[in-house]
Coordinates of C-alpha atoms and ligand atoms in Angstrom, one line a residue:
X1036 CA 25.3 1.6 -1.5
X1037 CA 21.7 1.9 -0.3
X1038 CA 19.8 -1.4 0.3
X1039 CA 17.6 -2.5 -2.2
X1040 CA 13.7 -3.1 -1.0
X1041 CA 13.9 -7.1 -0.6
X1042 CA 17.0 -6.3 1.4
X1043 CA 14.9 -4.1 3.6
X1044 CA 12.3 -6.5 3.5
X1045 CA 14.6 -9.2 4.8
X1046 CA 16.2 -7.4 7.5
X1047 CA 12.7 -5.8 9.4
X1048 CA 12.2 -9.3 9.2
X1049 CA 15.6 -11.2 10.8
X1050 CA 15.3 -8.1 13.0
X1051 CA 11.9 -8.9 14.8
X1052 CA 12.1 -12.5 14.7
X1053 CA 15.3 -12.2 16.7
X1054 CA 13.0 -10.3 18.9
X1055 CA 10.7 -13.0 19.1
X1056 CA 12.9 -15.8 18.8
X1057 CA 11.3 -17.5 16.3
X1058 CA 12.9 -20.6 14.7
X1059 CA 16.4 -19.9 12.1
X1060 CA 15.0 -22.2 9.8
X1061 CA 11.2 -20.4 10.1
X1062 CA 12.8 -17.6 9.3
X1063 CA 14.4 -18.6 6.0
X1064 CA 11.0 -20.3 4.9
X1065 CA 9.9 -16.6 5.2
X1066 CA 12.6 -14.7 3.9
X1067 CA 11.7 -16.8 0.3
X1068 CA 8.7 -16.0 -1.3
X1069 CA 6.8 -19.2 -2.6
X1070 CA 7.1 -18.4 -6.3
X1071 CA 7.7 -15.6 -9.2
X1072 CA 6.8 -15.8 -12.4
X1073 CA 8.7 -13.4 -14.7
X1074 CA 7.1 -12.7 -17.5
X1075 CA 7.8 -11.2 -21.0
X1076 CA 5.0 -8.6 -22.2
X1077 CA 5.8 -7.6 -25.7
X1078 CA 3.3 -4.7 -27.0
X1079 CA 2.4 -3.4 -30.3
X1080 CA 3.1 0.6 -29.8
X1081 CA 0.8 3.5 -31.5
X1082 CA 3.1 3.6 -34.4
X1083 CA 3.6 -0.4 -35.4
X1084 CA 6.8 -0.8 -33.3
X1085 CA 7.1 -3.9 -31.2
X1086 CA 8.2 -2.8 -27.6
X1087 CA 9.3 -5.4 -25.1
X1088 CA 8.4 -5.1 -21.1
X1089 CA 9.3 -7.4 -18.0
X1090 CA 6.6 -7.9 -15.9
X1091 CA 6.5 -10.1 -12.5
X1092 CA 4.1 -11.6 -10.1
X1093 CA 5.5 -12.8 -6.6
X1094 CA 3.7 -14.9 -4.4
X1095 CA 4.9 -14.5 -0.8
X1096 CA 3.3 -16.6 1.5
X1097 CA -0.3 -18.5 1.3
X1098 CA -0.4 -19.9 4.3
X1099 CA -3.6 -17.5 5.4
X1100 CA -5.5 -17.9 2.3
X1101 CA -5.1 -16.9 -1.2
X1102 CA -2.1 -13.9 -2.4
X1103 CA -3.5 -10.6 -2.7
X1104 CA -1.4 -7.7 -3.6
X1105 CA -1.4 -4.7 -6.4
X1106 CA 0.3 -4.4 -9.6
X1107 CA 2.4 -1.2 -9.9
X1108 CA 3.6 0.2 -13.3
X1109 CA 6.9 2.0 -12.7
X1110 CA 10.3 2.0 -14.5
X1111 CA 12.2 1.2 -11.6
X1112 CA 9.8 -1.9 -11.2
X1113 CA 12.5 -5.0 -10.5
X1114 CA 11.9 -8.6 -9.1
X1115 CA 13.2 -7.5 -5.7
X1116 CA 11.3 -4.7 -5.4
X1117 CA 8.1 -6.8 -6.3
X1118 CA 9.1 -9.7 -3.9
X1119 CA 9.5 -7.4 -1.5
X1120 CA 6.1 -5.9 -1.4
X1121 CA 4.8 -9.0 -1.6
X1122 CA 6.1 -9.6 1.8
X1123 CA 4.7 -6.5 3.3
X1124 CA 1.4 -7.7 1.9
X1125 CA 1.7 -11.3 3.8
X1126 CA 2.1 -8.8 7.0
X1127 CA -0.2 -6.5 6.0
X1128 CA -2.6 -8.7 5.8
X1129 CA -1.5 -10.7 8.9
X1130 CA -1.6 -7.8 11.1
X1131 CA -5.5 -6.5 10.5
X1132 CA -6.1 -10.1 10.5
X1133 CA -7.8 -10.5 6.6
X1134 CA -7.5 -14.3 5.8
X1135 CA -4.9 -13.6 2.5
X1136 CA -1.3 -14.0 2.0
X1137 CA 0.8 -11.6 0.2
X1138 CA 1.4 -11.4 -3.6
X1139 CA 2.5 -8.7 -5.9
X1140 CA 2.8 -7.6 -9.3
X1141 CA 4.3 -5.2 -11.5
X1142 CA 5.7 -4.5 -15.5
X1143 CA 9.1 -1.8 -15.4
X1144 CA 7.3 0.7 -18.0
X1145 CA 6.5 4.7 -18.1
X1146 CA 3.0 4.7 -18.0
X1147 CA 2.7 8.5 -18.3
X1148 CA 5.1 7.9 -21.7
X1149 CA 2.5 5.6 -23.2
X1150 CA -1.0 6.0 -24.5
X1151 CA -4.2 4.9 -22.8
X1152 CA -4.4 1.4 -25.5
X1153 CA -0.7 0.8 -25.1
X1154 CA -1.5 0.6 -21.7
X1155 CA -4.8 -1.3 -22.0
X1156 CA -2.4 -3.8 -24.6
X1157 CA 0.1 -4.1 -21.9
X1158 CA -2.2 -5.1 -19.0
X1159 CA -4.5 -7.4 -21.4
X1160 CA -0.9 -9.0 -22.6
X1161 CA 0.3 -9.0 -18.9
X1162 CA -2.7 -10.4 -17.0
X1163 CA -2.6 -13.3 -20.2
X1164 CA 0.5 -14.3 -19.0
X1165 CA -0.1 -14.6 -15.8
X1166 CA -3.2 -16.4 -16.1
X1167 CA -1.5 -19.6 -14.9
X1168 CA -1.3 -18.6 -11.2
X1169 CA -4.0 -16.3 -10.4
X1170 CA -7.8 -17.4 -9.9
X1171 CA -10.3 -15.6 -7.0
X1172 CA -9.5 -18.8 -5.1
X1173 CA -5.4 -18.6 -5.6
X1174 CA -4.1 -14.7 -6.3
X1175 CA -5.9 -11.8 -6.8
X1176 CA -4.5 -8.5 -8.1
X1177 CA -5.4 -5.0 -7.0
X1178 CA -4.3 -1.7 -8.2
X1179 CA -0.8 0.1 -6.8
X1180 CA 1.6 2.5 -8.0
X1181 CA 0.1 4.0 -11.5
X1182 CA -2.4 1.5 -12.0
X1183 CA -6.2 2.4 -11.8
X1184 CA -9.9 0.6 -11.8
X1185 CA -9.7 1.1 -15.2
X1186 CA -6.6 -1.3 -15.7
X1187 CA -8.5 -3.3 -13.4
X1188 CA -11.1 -3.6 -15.5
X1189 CA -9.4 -4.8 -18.5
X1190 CA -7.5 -7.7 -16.4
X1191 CA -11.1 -8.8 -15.5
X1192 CA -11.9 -8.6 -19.2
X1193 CA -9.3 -10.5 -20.6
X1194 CA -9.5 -13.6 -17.3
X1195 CA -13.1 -13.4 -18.2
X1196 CA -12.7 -13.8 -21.6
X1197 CA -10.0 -16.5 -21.2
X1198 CA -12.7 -18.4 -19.0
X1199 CA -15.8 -18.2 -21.0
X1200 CA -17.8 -16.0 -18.5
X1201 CA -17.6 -13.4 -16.0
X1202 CA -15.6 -13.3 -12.9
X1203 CA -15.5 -10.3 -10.9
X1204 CA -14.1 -11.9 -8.1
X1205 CA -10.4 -12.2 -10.4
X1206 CA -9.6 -8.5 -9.3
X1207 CA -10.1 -6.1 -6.7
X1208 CA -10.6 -2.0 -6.9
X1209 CA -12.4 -2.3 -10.6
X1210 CA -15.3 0.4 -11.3
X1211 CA -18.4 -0.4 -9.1
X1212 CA -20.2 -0.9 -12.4
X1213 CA -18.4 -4.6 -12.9
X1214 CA -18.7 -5.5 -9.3
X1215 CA -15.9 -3.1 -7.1
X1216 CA -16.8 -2.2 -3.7
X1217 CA -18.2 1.3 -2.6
X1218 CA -15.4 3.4 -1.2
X1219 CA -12.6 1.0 -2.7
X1220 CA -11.0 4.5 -4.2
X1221 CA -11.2 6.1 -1.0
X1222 CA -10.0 3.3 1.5
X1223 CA -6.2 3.6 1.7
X1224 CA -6.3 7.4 2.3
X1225 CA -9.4 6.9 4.5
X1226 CA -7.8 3.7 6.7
X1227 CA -4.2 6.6 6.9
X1228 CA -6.7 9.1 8.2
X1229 CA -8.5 6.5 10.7
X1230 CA -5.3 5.7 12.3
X1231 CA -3.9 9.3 12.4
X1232 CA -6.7 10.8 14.2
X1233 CA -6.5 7.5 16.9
X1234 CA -2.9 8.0 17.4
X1235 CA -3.7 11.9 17.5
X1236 CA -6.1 11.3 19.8
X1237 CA -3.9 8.6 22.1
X1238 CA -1.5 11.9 22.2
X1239 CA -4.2 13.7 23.6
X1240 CA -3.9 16.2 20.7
X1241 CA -7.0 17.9 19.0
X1242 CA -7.4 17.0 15.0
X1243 CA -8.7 20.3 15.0
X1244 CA -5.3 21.8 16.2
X1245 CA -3.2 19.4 14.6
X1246 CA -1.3 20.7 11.0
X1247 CA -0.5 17.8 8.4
X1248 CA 1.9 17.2 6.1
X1249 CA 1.1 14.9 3.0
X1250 CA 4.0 13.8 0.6
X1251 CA 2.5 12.3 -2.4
X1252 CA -0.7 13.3 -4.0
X1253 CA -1.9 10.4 -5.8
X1254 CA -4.9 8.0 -4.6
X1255 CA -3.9 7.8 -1.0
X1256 CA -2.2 11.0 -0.5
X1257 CA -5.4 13.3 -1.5
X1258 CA -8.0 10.8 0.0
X1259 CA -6.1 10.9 3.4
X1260 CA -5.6 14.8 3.2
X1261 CA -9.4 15.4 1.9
X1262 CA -10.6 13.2 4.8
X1263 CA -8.3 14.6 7.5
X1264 CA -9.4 18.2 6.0
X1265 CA -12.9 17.4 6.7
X1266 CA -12.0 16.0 10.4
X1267 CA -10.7 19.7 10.9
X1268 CA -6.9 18.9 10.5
X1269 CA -5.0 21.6 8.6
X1270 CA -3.4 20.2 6.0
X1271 CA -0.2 22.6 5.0
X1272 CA 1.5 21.0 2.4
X1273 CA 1.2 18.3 -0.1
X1274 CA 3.6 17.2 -2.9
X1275 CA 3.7 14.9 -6.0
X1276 CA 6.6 14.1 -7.8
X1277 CA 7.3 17.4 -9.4
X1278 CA 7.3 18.9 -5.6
X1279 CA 5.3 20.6 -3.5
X1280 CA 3.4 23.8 -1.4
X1281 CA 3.5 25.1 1.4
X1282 CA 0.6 26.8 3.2
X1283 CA 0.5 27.8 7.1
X1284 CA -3.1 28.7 6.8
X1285 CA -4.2 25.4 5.8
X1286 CA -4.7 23.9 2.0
X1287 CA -8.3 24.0 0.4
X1288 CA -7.8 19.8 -0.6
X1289 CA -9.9 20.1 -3.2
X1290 CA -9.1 23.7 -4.9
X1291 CA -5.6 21.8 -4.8
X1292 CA -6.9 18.2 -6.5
X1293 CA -8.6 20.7 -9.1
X1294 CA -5.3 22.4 -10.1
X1295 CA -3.7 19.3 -10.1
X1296 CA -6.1 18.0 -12.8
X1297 CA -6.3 21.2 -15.2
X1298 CA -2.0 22.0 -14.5
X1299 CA -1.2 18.1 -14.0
X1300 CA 0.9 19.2 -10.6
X1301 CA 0.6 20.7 -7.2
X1302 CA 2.8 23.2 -8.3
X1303 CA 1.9 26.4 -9.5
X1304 CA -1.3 26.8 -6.7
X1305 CA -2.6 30.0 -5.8
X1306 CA -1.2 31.5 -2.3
X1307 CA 1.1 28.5 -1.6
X1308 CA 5.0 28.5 -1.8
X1309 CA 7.1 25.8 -3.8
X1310 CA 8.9 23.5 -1.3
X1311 CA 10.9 20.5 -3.0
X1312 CA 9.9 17.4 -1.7
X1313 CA 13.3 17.0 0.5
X1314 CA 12.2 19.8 2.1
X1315 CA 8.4 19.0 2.9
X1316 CA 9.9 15.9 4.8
X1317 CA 11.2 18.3 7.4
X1318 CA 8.7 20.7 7.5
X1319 CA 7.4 21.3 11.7
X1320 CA 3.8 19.4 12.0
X1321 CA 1.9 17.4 14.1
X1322 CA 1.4 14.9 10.9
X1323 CA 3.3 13.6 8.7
X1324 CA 2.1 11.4 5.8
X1325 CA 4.9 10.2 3.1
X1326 CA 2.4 8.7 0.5
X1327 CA 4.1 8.4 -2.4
X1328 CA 7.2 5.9 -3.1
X1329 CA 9.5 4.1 -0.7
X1330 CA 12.8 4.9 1.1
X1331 CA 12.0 8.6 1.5
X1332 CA 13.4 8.5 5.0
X1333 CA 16.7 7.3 5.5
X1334 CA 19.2 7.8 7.8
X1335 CA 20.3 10.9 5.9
X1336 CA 17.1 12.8 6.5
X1337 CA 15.7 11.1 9.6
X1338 CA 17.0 13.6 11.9
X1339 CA 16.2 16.4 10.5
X1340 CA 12.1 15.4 10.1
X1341 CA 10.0 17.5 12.5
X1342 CA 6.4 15.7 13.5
X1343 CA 4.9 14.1 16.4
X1344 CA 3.2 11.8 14.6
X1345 CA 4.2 9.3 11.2
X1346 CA 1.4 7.4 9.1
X1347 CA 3.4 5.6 6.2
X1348 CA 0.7 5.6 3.5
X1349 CA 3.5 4.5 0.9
X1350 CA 4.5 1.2 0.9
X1351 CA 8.6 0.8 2.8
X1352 CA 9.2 4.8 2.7
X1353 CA 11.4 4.6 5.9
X1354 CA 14.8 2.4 5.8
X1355 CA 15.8 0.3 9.0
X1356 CA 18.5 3.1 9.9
X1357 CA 15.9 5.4 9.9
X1358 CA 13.8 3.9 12.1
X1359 CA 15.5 3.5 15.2
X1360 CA 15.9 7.2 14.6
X1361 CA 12.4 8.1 14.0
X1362 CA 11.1 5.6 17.2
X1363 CA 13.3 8.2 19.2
X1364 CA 12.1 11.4 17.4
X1365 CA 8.7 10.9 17.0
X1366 CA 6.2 9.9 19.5
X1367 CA 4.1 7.7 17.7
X1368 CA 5.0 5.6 14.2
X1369 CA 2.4 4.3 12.2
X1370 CA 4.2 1.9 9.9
X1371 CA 3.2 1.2 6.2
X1372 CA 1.5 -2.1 7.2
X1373 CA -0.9 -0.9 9.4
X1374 CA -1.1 2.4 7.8
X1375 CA -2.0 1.6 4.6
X1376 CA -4.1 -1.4 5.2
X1377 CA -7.6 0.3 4.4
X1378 CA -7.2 -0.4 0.6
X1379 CA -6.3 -4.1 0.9
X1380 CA -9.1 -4.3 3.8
X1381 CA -11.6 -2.9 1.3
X1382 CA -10.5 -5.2 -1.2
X1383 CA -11.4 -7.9 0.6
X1384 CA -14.9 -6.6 1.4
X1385 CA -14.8 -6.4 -2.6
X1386 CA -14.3 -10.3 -3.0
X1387 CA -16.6 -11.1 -0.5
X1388 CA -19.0 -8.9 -2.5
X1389 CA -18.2 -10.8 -5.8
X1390 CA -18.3 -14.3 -4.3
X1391 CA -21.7 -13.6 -2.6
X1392 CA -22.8 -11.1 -5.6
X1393 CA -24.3 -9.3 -3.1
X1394 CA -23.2 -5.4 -2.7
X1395 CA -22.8 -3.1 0.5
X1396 CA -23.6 0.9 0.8
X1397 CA -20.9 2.7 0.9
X1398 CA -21.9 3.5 4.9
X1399 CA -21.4 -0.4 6.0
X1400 CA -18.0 -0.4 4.0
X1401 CA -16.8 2.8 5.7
X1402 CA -18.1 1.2 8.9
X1403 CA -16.5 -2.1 8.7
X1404 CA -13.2 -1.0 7.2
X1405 CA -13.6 2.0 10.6
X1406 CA -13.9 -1.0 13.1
X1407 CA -10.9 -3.4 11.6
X1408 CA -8.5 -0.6 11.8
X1409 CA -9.0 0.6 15.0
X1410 CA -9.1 -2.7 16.5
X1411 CA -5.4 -3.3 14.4
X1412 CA -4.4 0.0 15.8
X1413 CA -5.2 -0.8 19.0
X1414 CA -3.7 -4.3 18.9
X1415 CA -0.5 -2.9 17.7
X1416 CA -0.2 -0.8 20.1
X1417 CA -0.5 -3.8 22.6
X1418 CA 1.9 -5.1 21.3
X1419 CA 4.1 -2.4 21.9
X1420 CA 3.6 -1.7 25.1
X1421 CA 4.5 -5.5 25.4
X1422 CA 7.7 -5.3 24.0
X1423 CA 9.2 -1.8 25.6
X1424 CA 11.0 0.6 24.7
X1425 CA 13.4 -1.7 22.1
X1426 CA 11.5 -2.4 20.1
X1427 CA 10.1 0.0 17.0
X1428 CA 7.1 0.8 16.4
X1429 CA 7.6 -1.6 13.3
X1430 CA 8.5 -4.8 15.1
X1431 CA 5.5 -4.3 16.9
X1432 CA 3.4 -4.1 13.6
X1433 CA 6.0 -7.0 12.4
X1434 CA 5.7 -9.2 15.8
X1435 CA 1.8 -9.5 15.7
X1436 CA 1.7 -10.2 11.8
X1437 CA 4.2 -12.3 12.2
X1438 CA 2.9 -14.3 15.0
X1439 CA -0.5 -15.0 12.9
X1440 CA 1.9 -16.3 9.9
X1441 CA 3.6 -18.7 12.3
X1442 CA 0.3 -20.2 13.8
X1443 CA -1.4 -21.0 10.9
X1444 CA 2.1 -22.0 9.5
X1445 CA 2.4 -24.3 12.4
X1446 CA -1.7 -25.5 12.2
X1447 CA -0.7 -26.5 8.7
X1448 CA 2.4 -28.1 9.5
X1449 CA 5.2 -28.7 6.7
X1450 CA 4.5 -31.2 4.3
X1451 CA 5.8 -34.1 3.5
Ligands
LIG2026 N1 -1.7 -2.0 -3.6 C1 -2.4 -1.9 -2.3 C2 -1.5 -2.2 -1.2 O1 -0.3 -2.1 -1.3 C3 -3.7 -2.7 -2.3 C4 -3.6 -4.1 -2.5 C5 -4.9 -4.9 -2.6 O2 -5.9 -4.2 -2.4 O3 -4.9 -6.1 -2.8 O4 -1.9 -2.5 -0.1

């Protein structure tokens, strides 16, 4: 059977801190997140029906500073799965150096199944419950897989209205209007693009020559392909879940986002052939990008994929089989930590926005969220170099979060 995400999780970890020899009983302190509340989210349906979703929040680890993490809507949404990414988000933060600790959310549901008020009477009843344990100085939710600045904007309604008065600093990547950061939307798929293009360049390869493969055409996977487009990559195919096309020419991004909105898919675009999205993984590039959900690359496929370069703009697409393969195969591995760190890096910038209430052009944002992930992506691949040819590209990411964890662990010390 495959291994479920906290299993993952769990091993990258034991794997890298046998590689570091950190401490057994470290190890178990962060192998268990520090809480996870489980929630029951009953909503009133468009036609009068009670329906009954189970939504979570884990905390990871606050030993940096408060949780931060998304809140995905998905019906394979589980309490390992949620823990889980709550860990990546202690690393992720760890490793571009942002003083949070990692927390996630989500509710199992079928957002494209329900209305835009079921959805707003799900998140209001959601965030209502979880009131207890978030605050801007203790957790603060984001948006993830299916969840928008519009969602966002009703759990900063509803914390607001539970408080008595405004607090934008609840929740990051809400509309600029109620205090979101310029170039919040864009900063996942723009931080994936900053660290392509330096690793393309550390390969000595031309963006203008290079051909890019994007699986996953949400938020991160059109921003990272529109920006790449605009750096002179060729993008030549892009997927979402129905599947995807396949262009040799190169993609127009945005004649491709435009069909996507009028057809709701990829599929169907002029000039391009279908590919399935088994198939795009293995497609020859320079590139490629799986943006869309995780464990897409397991030791089934890993063999067969066919680029020079991965940025893991989802969150865990490659399993621990897979890569030891893809360290061999491919020449440089940007994993999801590092990868996709722009939006959480942007989020941040956000807060400090809202605590200050005082707002940045979209140029110092770009600027500043430019200048923390090339100094990550540099440090990273420090670290690397460091450890050899053993380790993956992954522990590396792993070691250097993980050393910041331990420090401030250790600073702290364990009380009583
Ligand atoms: N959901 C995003 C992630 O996985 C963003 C989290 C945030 O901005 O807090 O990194």
């Amino acid at each position: 059977m495959d291994e479920n995400p906290l299993q993952i999780a769990q091993k990258q970890l034991e794997e890298c801190a046998q590689i570091m020899n950190l401490d057994e009983g470290l190890v178990e302190y962060l192998k268990e997140p520090d809480r996870v509340m489980r929630v029951k989210v009953p909503v009133r349906m468009d036609d009068g029906d009670i329906k009954v979703f189970i939504g979570y929040r884990a905390q990871h680890c606050g030993v940096r500073g408060p949780y931060k993490g998304g809140i995905r809507y998905h019906p394979e949404v589980t309490m390992e799965e949620t823990i889980a990414l709550a860990m990546w988000m202690t690393w992720k933060c760890a490793v571009v150096d942002i003083p949070y600790g990692g927390g996630k959310g989500g509710i199992a549901c079928n957002p494209k199944e329900m209305s835009r008020r079921e959805i707003e009477r799900l998140t209001r009843r959601y965030t209502t419950a979880i009131l207890p344990i978030i605050s801007p100085d203790q957790d603060i939710p984001a948006p993830d897989v299916y969840t928008n600045p519009e969602v966002m904007s009703w759990v900063m309604d509803t914390y607001s209205i539970f408080k008595g008065y405004s607090v934008p600093g609840i929740v990051t990547g809400k509309p600029v209007e109620l205090g979101g950061s310029r170039g919040r939307i864009s900063s996942t798929g723009r931080g994936v693009a900053i660290v392509a293009r330096e690793a393309a360049t550390r390969l000595g390869m031309r963006l203008s020559d290079a051909r890019v493969v994007v699986q996953g055409f949400g938020n991160v996977g059109y921003h990272a392909a529109k920006i790449l487009s605009e750096w002179g990559a060729r993008i030549i195919a892009v997927s979402d879940s129905r599947g995807g096309i396949y262009q040799e020419s190169g993609l127009n991004v945005e004649k491709v986002r435009d069909h996507k909105l009028e057809t709701g898919s990829v599929l169907g675009f002029d000039g391009a052939r279908e590919v399935s999205n088994e198939e795009l993984l293995e497609l020859e590039c320079d590139i490629l990008i799986p943006a869309a959900l995780g464990g897409v690359i397991t030791k089934k496929n890993a063999d067969r994929i066919n680029a020079r370069i991965i940025a893991e703009g989802a969150n865990g697409p490659t399993t621990p089989e897979a890569d030891r393969i893809m360290d061999e195969k491919c020449e440089l591995v940007i994993p999801d930590i590092l990868a996709n760190s722009g939006g959480v890096i942007v989020s941040y910038f956000e807060w400090v926005q809202d605590l200050n209430r005082y707002f940045w052009d979209e140029e110092r944002v770009n600027a500043e969220l430019e200048k923390i992930m090339i100094r990550s992506f540099n440090e990273v691949l420090k670290v690397k170099r460091e450890l050899g040819k053993d380790a993956t590209w992954r522990n590396a990411a792993l070691s250097l979060a993980l050393k910041r964890v331990v420090k401030a662990f250790e600073l702290r010390g364990l009380w009583p």
